[in-house]
Amino acid sequence: MKKLSYIPFIIAVLMMSSCVVTRSTTKINKVSVGMTKSEISKLLGTPIFKNGDTTEEQWGYRKMIGEVAGPEEVIFLVTFDNLGKVISYETIKDHPHYHH
């Protein structure tokens, strides 16, 4: 029975050493295909950059990922079709339209 008393402690240590979960990460996890530009704007705010053409547009957002001891900044990229609906999204290390 004494071994079971260590389980909450082990779980707490594992949770503290896992990836950083920020408010923006929680919001980014709510993004889905088919959302509108307005919905994305309300959820994530103003992007750090926008680029596109007549067929699609991309919005980029900063996202921090990694271990608590050394999080890394990446770009969360949302791509919209010409009707303003999300067709894809991904996290990338760097993007040519954004440099820190």
Coordinates of C-alpha atoms in Angstrom, one line a residue:
M1 CA 0.0 0.0 0.0
K2 CA 2.9 2.4 0.7
K3 CA 3.9 2.3 -3.0
L4 CA 0.5 3.8 -4.0
S5 CA 1.2 6.9 -2.0
Y6 CA 4.0 7.8 -4.4
I7 CA 1.8 7.8 -7.4
P8 CA 0.4 11.4 -7.0
F9 CA 3.9 12.7 -6.4
I10 CA 5.2 10.9 -9.6
I11 CA 2.3 12.3 -11.6
A12 CA 3.0 15.8 -10.3
V13 CA 6.7 15.6 -11.2
L14 CA 5.9 14.3 -14.7
M15 CA 3.4 17.1 -15.3
M16 CA 5.9 19.8 -14.3
S17 CA 8.6 18.5 -16.5
S18 CA 6.4 18.1 -19.6
C19 CA 5.9 20.6 -22.4
V20 CA 5.0 24.2 -21.7
V21 CA 1.2 24.7 -22.0
T22 CA 0.4 28.4 -22.5
R23 CA -2.9 30.1 -23.2
S24 CA -2.0 30.5 -26.8
T25 CA -1.3 26.7 -27.1
T26 CA -4.7 26.0 -25.6
K27 CA -6.3 28.3 -28.1
I28 CA -4.3 26.9 -31.0
N29 CA -5.6 23.4 -30.2
K30 CA -9.1 24.7 -30.9
V31 CA -8.3 25.6 -34.5
S32 CA -10.0 23.3 -37.1
V33 CA -10.5 23.1 -40.8
G34 CA -13.5 25.1 -42.0
M35 CA -13.2 27.9 -39.4
T36 CA -13.5 31.4 -40.8
K37 CA -11.0 34.2 -40.7
S38 CA -13.2 36.0 -38.2
E39 CA -13.3 32.9 -35.9
I40 CA -9.5 32.6 -36.1
S41 CA -9.1 36.3 -35.4
K42 CA -11.4 36.1 -32.3
L43 CA -9.6 33.0 -31.1
L44 CA -5.9 33.8 -31.7
G45 CA -5.9 37.6 -32.2
T46 CA -3.8 39.5 -34.7
P47 CA -1.3 37.4 -36.6
I48 CA 2.4 38.4 -36.7
F49 CA 2.2 38.2 -40.5
K50 CA -0.2 37.6 -43.4
N51 CA 0.7 36.6 -46.9
G52 CA -1.2 35.1 -49.9
D53 CA -2.5 35.4 -53.4
T54 CA -5.9 35.0 -55.1
T55 CA -6.2 31.3 -54.2
E56 CA -5.1 31.2 -50.5
E57 CA -3.8 33.3 -47.6
Q58 CA -1.6 32.4 -44.7
W59 CA -1.6 33.9 -41.2
G60 CA 1.3 33.3 -38.8
Y61 CA 1.3 33.3 -35.0
R62 CA 4.1 32.9 -32.4
K63 CA 3.9 29.7 -30.4
M64 CA 6.2 28.6 -27.6
I65 CA 6.9 24.8 -27.3
G66 CA 9.4 22.7 -25.5
E67 CA 10.6 21.9 -22.1
V68 CA 10.0 24.2 -19.2
A69 CA 13.8 24.8 -18.9
G70 CA 14.2 25.9 -22.5
P71 CA 11.1 26.6 -24.6
E72 CA 11.5 27.3 -28.3
E73 CA 9.6 29.8 -30.4
V74 CA 7.9 28.4 -33.5
I75 CA 5.4 29.6 -36.0
F76 CA 1.8 28.4 -36.1
L77 CA 0.6 28.8 -39.7
V78 CA -3.1 28.9 -40.7
T79 CA -3.9 28.7 -44.4
F80 CA -7.3 29.9 -45.7
D81 CA -8.9 29.3 -49.1
N82 CA -10.2 32.1 -51.3
L83 CA -13.5 32.0 -49.4
G84 CA -11.8 32.7 -46.1
K85 CA -12.1 29.3 -44.6
V86 CA -9.3 27.3 -42.9
I87 CA -8.0 24.6 -45.2
S88 CA -4.9 23.6 -43.2
Y89 CA -2.8 24.6 -40.2
E90 CA 0.6 23.5 -38.9
T91 CA 3.5 24.4 -36.6
I92 CA 6.8 25.1 -38.4
K93 CA 10.2 26.1 -37.1
D94 CA 10.7 29.1 -39.3
H95 CA 8.9 31.0 -42.1
P96 CA 10.4 33.3 -44.7
H97 CA 7.9 36.0 -44.0
Y98 CA 8.8 36.2 -40.3
H99 CA 12.2 36.7 -38.7
H100 CA 12.7 37.5 -35.0

